[in-house]
CSV table of C-alpha atoms (C1' of nucleotides) in Angstrom, one decimal:
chain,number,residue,atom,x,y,z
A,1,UNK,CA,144.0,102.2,88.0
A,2,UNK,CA,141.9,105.3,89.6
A,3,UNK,CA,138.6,105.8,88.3
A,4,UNK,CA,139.0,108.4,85.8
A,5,UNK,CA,135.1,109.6,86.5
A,6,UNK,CA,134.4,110.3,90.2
A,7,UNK,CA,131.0,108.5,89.7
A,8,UNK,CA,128.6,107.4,92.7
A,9,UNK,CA,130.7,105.7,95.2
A,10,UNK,CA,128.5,102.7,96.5
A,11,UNK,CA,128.9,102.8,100.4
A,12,UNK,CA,129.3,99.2,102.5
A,13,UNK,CA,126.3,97.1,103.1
A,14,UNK,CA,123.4,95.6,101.1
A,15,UNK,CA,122.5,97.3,98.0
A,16,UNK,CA,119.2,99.1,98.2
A,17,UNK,CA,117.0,96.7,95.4
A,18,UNK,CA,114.7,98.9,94.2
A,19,UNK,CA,115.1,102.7,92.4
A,20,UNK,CA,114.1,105.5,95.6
A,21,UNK,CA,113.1,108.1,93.2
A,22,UNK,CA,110.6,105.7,91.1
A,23,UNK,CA,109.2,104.3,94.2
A,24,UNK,CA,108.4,108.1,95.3
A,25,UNK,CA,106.6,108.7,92.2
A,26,UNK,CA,104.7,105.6,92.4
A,27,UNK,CA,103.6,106.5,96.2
A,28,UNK,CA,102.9,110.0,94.7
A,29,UNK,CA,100.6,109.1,92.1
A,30,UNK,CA,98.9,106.0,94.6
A,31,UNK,CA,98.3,109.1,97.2
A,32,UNK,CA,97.1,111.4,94.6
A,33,UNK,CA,94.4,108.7,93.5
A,34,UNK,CA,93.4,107.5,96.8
A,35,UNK,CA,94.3,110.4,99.3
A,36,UNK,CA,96.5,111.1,102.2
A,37,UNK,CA,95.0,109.3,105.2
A,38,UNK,CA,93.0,107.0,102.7
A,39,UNK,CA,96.0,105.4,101.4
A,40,UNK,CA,97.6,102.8,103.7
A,41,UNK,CA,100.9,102.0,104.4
A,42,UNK,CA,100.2,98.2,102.7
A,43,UNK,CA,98.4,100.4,99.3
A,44,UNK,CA,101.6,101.9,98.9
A,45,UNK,CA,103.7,98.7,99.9
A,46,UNK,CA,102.0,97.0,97.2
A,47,UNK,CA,102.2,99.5,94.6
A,48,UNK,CA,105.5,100.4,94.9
A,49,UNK,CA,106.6,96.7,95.1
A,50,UNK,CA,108.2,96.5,98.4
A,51,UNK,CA,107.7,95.8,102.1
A,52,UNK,CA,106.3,98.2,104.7
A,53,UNK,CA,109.8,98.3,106.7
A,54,UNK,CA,111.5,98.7,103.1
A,55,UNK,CA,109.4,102.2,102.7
A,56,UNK,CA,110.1,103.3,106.8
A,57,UNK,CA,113.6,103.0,105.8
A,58,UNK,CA,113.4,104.6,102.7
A,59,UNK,CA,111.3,107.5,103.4
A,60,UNK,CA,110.6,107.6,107.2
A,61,UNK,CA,106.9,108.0,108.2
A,62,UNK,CA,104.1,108.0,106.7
A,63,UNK,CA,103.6,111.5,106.7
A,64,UNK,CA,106.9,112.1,105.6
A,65,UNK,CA,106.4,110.1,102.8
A,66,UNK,CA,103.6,112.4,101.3
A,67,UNK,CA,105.4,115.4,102.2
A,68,UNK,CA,108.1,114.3,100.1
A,69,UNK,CA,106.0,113.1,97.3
A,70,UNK,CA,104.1,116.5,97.9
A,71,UNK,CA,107.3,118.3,96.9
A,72,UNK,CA,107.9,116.0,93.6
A,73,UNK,CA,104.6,117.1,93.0
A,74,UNK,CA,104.6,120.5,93.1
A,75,UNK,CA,107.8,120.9,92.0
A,76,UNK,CA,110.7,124.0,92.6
A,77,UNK,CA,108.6,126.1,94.4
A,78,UNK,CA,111.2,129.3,92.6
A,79,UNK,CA,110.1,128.0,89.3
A,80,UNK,CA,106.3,128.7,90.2
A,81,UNK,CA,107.5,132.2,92.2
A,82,UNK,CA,109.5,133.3,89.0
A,83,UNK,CA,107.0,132.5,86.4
A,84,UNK,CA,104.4,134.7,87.9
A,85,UNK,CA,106.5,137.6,88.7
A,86,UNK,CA,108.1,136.9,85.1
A,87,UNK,CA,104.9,136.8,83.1
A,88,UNK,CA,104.4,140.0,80.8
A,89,UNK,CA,101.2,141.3,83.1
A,90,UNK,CA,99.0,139.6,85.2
A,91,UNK,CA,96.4,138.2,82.5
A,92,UNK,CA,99.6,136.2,81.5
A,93,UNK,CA,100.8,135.0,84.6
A,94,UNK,CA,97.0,133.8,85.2
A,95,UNK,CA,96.9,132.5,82.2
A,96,UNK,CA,99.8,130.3,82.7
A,97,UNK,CA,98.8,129.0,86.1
A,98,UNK,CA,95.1,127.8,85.2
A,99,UNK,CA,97.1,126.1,82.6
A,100,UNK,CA,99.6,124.4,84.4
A,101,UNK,CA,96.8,123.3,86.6
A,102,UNK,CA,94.5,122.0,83.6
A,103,UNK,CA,97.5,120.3,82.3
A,104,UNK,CA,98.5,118.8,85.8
A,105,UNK,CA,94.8,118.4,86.5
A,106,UNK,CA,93.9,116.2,83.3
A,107,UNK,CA,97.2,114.3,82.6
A,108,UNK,CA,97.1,111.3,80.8
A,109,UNK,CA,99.1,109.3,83.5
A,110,UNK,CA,98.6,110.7,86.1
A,111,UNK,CA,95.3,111.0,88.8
A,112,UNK,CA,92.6,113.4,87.7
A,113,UNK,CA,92.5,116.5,89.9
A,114,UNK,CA,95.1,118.3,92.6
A,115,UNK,CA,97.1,115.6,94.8
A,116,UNK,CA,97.3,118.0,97.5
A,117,UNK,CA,93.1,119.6,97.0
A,118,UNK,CA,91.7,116.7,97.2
A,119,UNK,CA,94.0,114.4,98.8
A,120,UNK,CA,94.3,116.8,101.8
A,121,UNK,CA,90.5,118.2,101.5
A,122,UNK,CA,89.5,117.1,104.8
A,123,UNK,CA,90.5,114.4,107.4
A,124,UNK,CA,91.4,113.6,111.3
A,125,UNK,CA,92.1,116.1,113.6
A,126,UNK,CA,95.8,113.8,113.5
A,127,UNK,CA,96.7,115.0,110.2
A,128,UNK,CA,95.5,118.9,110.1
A,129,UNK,CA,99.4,119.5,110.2
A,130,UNK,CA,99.5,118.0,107.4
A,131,UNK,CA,96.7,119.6,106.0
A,132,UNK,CA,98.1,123.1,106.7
A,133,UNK,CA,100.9,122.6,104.5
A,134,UNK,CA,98.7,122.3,101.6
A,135,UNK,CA,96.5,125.3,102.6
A,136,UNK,CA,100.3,127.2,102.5
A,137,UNK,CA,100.7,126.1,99.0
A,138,UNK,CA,97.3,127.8,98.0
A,139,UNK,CA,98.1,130.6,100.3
A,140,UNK,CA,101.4,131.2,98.4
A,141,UNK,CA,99.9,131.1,95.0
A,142,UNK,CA,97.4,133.8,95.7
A,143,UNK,CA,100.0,135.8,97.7
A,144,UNK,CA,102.5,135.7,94.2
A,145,UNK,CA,99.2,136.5,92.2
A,146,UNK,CA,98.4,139.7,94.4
A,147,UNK,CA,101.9,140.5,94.4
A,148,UNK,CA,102.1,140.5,90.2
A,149,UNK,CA,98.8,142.4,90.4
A,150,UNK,CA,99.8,145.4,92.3
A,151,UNK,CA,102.4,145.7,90.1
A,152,UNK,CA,100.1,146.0,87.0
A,153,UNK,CA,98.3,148.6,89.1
A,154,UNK,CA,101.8,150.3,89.7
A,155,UNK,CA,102.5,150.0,86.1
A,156,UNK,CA,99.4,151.2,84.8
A,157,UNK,CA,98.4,147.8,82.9
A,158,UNK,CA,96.0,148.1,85.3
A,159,UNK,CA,93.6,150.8,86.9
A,160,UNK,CA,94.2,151.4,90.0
A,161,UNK,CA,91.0,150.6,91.8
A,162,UNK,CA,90.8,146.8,91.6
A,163,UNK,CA,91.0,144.8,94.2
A,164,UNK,CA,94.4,142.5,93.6
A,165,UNK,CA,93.2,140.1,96.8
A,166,UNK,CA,89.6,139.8,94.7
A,167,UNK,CA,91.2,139.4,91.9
A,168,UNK,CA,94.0,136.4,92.6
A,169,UNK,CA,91.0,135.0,94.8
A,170,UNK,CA,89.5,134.5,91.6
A,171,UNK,CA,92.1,132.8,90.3
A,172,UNK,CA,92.8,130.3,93.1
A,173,UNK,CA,89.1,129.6,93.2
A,174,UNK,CA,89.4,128.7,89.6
A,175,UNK,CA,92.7,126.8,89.9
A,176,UNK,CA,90.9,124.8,93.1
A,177,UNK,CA,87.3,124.4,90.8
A,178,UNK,CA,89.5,122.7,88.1
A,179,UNK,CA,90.5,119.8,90.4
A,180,UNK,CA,87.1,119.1,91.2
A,181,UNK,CA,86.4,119.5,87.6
A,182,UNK,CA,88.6,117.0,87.0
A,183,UNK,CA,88.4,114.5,88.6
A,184,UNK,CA,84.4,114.8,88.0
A,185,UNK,CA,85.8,113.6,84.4
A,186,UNK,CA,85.9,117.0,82.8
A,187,UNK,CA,88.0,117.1,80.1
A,188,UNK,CA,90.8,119.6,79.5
A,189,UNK,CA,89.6,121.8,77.0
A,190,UNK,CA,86.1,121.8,78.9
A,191,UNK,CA,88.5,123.5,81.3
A,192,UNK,CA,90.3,125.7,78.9
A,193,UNK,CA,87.1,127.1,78.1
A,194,UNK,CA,85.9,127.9,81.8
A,195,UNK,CA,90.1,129.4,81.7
A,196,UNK,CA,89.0,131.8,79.2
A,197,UNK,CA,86.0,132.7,80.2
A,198,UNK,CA,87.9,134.2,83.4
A,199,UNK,CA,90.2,135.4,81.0
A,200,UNK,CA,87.9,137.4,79.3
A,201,UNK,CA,86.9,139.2,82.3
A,202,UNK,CA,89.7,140.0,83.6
A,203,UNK,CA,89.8,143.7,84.0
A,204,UNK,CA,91.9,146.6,81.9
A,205,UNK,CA,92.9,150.4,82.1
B,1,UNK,CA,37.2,110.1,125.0
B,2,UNK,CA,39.0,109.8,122.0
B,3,UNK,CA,42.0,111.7,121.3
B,4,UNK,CA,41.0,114.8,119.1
B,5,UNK,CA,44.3,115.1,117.5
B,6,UNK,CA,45.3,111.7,116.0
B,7,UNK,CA,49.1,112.7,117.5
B,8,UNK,CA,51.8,110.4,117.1
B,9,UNK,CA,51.4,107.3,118.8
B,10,UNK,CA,53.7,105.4,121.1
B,11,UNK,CA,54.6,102.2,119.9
B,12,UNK,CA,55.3,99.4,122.2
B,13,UNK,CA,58.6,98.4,123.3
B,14,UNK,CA,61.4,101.2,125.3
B,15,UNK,CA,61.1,104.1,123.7
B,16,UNK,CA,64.6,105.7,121.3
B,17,UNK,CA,66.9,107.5,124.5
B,18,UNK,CA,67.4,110.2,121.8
B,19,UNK,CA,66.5,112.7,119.2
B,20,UNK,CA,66.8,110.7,115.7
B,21,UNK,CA,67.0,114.2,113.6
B,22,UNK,CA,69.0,116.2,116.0
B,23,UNK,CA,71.8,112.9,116.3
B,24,UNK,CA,71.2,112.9,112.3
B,25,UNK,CA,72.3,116.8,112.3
B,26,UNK,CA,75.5,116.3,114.4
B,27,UNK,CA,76.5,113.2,112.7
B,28,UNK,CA,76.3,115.2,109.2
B,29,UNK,CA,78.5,118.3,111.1
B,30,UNK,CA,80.6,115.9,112.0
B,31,UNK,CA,81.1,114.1,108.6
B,32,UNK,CA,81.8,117.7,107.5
B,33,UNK,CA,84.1,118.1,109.4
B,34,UNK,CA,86.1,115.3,109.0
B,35,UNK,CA,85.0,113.8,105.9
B,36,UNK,CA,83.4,110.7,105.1
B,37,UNK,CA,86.2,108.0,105.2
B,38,UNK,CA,88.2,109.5,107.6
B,39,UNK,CA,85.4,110.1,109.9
B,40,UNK,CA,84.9,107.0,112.6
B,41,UNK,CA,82.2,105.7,113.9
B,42,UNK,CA,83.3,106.1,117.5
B,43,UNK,CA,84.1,109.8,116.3
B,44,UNK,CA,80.4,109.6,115.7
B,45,UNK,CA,79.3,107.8,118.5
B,46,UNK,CA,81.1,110.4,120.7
B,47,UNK,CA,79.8,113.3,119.1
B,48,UNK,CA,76.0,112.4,118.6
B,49,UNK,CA,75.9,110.9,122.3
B,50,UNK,CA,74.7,107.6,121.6
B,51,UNK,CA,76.5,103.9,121.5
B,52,UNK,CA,77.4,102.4,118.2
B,53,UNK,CA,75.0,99.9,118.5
B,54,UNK,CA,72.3,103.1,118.7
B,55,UNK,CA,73.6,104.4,115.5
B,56,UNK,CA,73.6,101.4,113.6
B,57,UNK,CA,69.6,100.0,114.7
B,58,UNK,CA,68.5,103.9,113.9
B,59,UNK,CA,70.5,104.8,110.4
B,60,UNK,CA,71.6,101.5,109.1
B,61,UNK,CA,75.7,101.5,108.7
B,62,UNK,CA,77.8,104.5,108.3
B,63,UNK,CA,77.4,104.5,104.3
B,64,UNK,CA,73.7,105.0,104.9
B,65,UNK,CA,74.2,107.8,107.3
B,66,UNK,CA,76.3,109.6,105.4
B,67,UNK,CA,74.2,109.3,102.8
B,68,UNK,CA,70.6,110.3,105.1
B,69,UNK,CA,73.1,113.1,105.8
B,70,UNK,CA,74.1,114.1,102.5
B,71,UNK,CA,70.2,114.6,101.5
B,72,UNK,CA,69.8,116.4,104.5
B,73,UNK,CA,72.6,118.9,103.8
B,74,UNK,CA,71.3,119.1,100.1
B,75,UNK,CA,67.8,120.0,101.3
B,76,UNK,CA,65.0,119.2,98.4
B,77,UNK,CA,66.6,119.0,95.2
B,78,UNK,CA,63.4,120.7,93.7
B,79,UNK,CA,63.8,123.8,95.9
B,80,UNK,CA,67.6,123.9,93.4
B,81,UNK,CA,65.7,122.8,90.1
B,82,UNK,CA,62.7,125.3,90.8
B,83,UNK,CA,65.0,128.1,91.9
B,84,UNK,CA,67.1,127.6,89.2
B,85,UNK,CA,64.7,127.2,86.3
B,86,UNK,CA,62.3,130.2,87.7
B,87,UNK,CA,65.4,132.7,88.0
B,88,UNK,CA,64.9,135.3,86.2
B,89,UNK,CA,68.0,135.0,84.0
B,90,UNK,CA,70.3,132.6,84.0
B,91,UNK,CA,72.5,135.1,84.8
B,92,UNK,CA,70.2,135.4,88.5
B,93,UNK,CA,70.3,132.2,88.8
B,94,UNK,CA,74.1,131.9,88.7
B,95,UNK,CA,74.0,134.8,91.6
B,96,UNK,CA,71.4,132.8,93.6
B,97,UNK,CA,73.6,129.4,93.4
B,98,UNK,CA,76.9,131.4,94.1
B,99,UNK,CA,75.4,132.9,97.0
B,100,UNK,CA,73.9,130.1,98.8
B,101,UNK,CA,77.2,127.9,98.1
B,102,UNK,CA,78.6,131.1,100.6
B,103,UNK,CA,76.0,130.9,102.9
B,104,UNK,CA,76.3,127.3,103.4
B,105,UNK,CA,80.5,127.6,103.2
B,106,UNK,CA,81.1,130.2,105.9
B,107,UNK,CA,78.3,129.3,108.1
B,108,UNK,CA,78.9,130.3,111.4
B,109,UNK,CA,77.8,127.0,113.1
B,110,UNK,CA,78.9,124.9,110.9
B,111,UNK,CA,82.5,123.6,108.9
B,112,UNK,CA,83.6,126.0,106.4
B,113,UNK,CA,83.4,124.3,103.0
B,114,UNK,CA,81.2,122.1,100.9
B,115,UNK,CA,80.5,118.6,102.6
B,116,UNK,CA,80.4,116.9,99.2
B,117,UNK,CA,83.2,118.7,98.1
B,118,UNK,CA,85.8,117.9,100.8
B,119,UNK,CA,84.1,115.1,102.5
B,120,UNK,CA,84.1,113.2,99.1
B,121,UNK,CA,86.9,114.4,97.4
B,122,UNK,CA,88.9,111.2,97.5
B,123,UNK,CA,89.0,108.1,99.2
B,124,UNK,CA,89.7,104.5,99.1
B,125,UNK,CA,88.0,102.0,95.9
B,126,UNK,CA,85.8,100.8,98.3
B,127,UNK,CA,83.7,103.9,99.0
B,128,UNK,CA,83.7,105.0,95.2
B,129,UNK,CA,79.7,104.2,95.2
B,130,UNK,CA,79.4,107.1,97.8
B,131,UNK,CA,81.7,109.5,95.5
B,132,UNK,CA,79.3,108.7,92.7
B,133,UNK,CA,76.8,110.2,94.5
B,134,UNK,CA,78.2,113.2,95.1
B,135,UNK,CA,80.0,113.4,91.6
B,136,UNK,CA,76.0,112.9,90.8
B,137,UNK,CA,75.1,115.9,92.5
B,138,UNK,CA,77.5,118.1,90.9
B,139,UNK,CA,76.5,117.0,87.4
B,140,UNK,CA,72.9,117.5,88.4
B,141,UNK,CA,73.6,121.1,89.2
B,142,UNK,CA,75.5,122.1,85.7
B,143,UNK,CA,73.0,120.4,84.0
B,144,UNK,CA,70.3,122.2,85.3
B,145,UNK,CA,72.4,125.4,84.8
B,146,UNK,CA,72.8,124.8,81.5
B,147,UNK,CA,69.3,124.1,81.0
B,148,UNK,CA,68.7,127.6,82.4
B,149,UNK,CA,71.2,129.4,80.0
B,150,UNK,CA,70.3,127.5,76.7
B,151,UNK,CA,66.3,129.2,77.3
B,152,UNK,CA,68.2,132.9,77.9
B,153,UNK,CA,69.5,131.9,74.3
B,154,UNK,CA,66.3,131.0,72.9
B,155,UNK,CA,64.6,134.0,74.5
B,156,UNK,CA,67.5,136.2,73.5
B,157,UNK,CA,68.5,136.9,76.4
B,158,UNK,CA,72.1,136.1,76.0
B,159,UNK,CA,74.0,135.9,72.6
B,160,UNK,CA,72.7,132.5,70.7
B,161,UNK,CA,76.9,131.8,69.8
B,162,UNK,CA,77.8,131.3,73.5
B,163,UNK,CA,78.8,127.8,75.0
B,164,UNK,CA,76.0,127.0,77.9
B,165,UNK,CA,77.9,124.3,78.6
B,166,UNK,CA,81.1,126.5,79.4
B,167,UNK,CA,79.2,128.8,81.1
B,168,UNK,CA,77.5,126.1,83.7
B,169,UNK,CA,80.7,125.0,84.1
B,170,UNK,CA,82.7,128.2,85.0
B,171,UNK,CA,79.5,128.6,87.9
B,172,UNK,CA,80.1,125.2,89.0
B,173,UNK,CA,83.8,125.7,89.0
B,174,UNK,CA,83.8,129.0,91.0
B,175,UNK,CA,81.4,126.7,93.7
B,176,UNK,CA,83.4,124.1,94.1
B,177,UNK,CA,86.2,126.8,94.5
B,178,UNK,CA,85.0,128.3,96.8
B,179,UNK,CA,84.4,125.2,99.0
B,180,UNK,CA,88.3,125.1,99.0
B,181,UNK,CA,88.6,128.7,99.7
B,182,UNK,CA,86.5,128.8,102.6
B,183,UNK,CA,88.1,126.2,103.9
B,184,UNK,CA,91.4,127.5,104.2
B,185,UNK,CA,89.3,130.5,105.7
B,186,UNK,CA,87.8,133.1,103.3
B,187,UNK,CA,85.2,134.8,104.5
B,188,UNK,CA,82.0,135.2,102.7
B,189,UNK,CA,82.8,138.9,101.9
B,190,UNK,CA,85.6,137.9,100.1
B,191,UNK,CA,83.9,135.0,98.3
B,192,UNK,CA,80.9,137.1,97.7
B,193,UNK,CA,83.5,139.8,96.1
B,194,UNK,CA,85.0,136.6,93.9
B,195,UNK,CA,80.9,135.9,92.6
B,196,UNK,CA,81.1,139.8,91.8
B,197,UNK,CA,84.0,139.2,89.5
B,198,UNK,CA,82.4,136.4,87.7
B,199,UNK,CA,79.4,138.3,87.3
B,200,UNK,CA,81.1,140.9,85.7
B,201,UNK,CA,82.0,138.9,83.2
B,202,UNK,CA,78.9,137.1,82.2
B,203,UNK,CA,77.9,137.8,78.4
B,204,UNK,CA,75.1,139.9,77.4
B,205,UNK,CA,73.2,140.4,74.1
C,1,DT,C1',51.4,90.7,136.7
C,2,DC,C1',52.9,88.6,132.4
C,3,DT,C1',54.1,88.7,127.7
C,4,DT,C1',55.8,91.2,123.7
C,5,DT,C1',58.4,94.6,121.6
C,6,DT,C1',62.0,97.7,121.2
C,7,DT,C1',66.1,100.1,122.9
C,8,DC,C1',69.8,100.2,126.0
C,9,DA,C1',74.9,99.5,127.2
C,10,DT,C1',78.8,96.2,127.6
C,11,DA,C1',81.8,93.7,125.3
C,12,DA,C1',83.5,91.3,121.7
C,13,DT,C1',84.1,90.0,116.6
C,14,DG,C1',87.7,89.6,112.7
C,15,DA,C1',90.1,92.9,109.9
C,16,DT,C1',93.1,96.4,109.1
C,17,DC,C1',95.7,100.4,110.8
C,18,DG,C1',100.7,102.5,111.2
C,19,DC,C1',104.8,100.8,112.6
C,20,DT,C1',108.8,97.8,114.3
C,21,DC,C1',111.5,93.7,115.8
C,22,DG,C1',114.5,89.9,114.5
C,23,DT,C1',117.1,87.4,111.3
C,24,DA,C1',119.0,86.3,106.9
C,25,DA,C1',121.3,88.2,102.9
C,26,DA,C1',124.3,91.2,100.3
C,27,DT,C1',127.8,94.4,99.9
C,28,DA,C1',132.4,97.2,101.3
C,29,DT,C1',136.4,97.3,104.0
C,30,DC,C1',140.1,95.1,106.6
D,1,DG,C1',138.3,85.0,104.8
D,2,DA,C1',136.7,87.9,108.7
D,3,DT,C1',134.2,91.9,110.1
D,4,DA,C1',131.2,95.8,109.7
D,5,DT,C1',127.3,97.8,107.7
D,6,DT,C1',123.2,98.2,105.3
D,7,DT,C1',119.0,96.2,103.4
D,8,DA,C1',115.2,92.6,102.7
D,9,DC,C1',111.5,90.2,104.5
D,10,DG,C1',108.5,87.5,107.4
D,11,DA,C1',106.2,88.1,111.5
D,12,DG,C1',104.1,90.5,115.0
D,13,DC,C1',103.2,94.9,117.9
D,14,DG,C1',99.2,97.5,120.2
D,15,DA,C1',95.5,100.3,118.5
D,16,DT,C1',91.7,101.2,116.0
D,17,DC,C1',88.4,100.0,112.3
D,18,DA,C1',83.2,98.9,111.2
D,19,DT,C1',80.1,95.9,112.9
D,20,DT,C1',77.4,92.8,115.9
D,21,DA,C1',76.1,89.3,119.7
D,22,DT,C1',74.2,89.5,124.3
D,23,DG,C1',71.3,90.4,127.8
D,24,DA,C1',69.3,93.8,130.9
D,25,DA,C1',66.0,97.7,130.9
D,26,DA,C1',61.8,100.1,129.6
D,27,DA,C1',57.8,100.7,127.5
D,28,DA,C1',52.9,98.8,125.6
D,29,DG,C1',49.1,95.5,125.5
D,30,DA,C1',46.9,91.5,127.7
DNA sequence: TCTTTTTCATAATGATCGCTCGTAAATATC
DNA sequence: GATATTTACGAGCGATCATTATGAAAAAGA
């Protein structure tokens, strides 16, 4: 009888024994305590419960291994890009990302702080690839944030002599001042307070 | 004939092949750099000239250096607590701490960024003392910020109804934002433009 | 000159780094 | 059952880690 339900076919050899996808979070969350070159290979064997060769087969390298757990983390990068240029004005889509961050920043479960701000703040001159992609992530950010800006400036929502660069700087800087915040032990609505604070600035027509 | 000028005097025994404070200034670039963990003694060795050995009989074992360094990048804590408490506002004060955070992020002969802030913004369990001290630093700062705004309160200065404790935090925030910012490569016009915006936005009576 | 004291450079310590080899075990297909 | 394929796991690779033992070299004081 065929298999009514074209389900996963299980290909020949040994069963992988453990669950991929859980063992990524687990490295995600060990790098996002400890760092990116900080954490060794034999933290994350150990936390994730299997052998070194186990995760090289799994995931590849080290590096590739955060990368990958960089992209759980941060999720569909369209989600993030259509949010912003979704958000009703500019004060909203600001408003939405310091509070993804404070949520992502302060979760219960999870490290305090940004895997990729802090675990990618600094390091060897061997891992400033590595480093680069993060700076891209924050570069992206601010480049969505000036892009829903000028728009507001288009639209009238706001005048048009602000600076949008200044202005999604502002936000960034925010965003990155949360994760130090953070992981300092600052709670979330400590952070929700310093949010609308920079709300309250934020300029109008 | 006595010496007129009690000068320093040569103890016995070959005398140090180097200069202590300038090795102790390129060892703290260097930390800076390449943060604390990740930064190697033979990274050190190489950079400050001098044999491992010579490190560790002049500044103890890296933790100690780093830390010498640390206080060396901090400069005297009073110099913060009396600039800080003998601002003329809060509000001046917040300026003054914002600005010097630039000067000391986008210095031209040094690493962009704070070396607190990236080289101690993660790490392995075994060099969480050394976080602690930095975390330490951080608090001292806020504290001392609120401290500042609560006598604008008293004095009328600022509204008596305002969180000092939100507003310390939103300065510390935008500093340790900007360390992140001028790392991926902001300049200090741009930072300085960010500060601006904040200002803006701080309460009046 | 001789002793004492301190610093020098070479070399080595055991531990850990990221990573891989080799072999046994577990599955699908033939 | 035989074969092919994939994974698990112990062991080990060379390199580097922070740190130190060793002994020669360079100064002061006797």
């Amino acid at each position: 009888m065929k298999k009514t339900s074209p389900a996963k076919k299980r290909s020949p050899g040994r069963p992988r024994g453990f669950d991929r996808q859980a063992a990524l979070e687990t490295a995600m969350k060990t790098f996002w305590a400890h760092g990116y070159e900080t954490t060794s290979i034999s933290d994350l064997s150990r936390a994730m419960g299997i052998n070194a060769p186990a995760i090289y087969s799994a995931f590849g390298d080290k590096k590739q291994l955060f990368l990958e757990a960089m992209r759980l983390y941060q999720g569909d990068p369209q989600d993030q890009a259509e949010g912003i240029a979704g958000a009703p004005s500019s004060r909203d889509a600001a408003a939405m990302v310091m509070g993804n961050a404070i949520r992502t920043f302060t979760g219960k479960d999870t490290p305090k702080g940004c895997l990729i701000g802090t675990g990618l703040a600094t390091g060897s001159p061997a891992a400033a690839d590595v480093r680069a992609e993060g700076n891209a992530m924050r570069d992206k950010l601010e480049a969505l944030l000036v892009r829903r800006i000028e728009r507001d400036k288009t639209e009238g929502i706001l005048p048009p002599d602000i600076d949008a660069g200044t202005l999604a700087a502002l936000v960034n800087c925010t965003v990155q001042g949360f994760s130090t915040l953070a992981r300092d032990g600052a709670s979330a609505a400590k952070l929700h307070a310093v949010a609308d604070l920079v709300l309250a600035g934020w300029p109008e027509e």
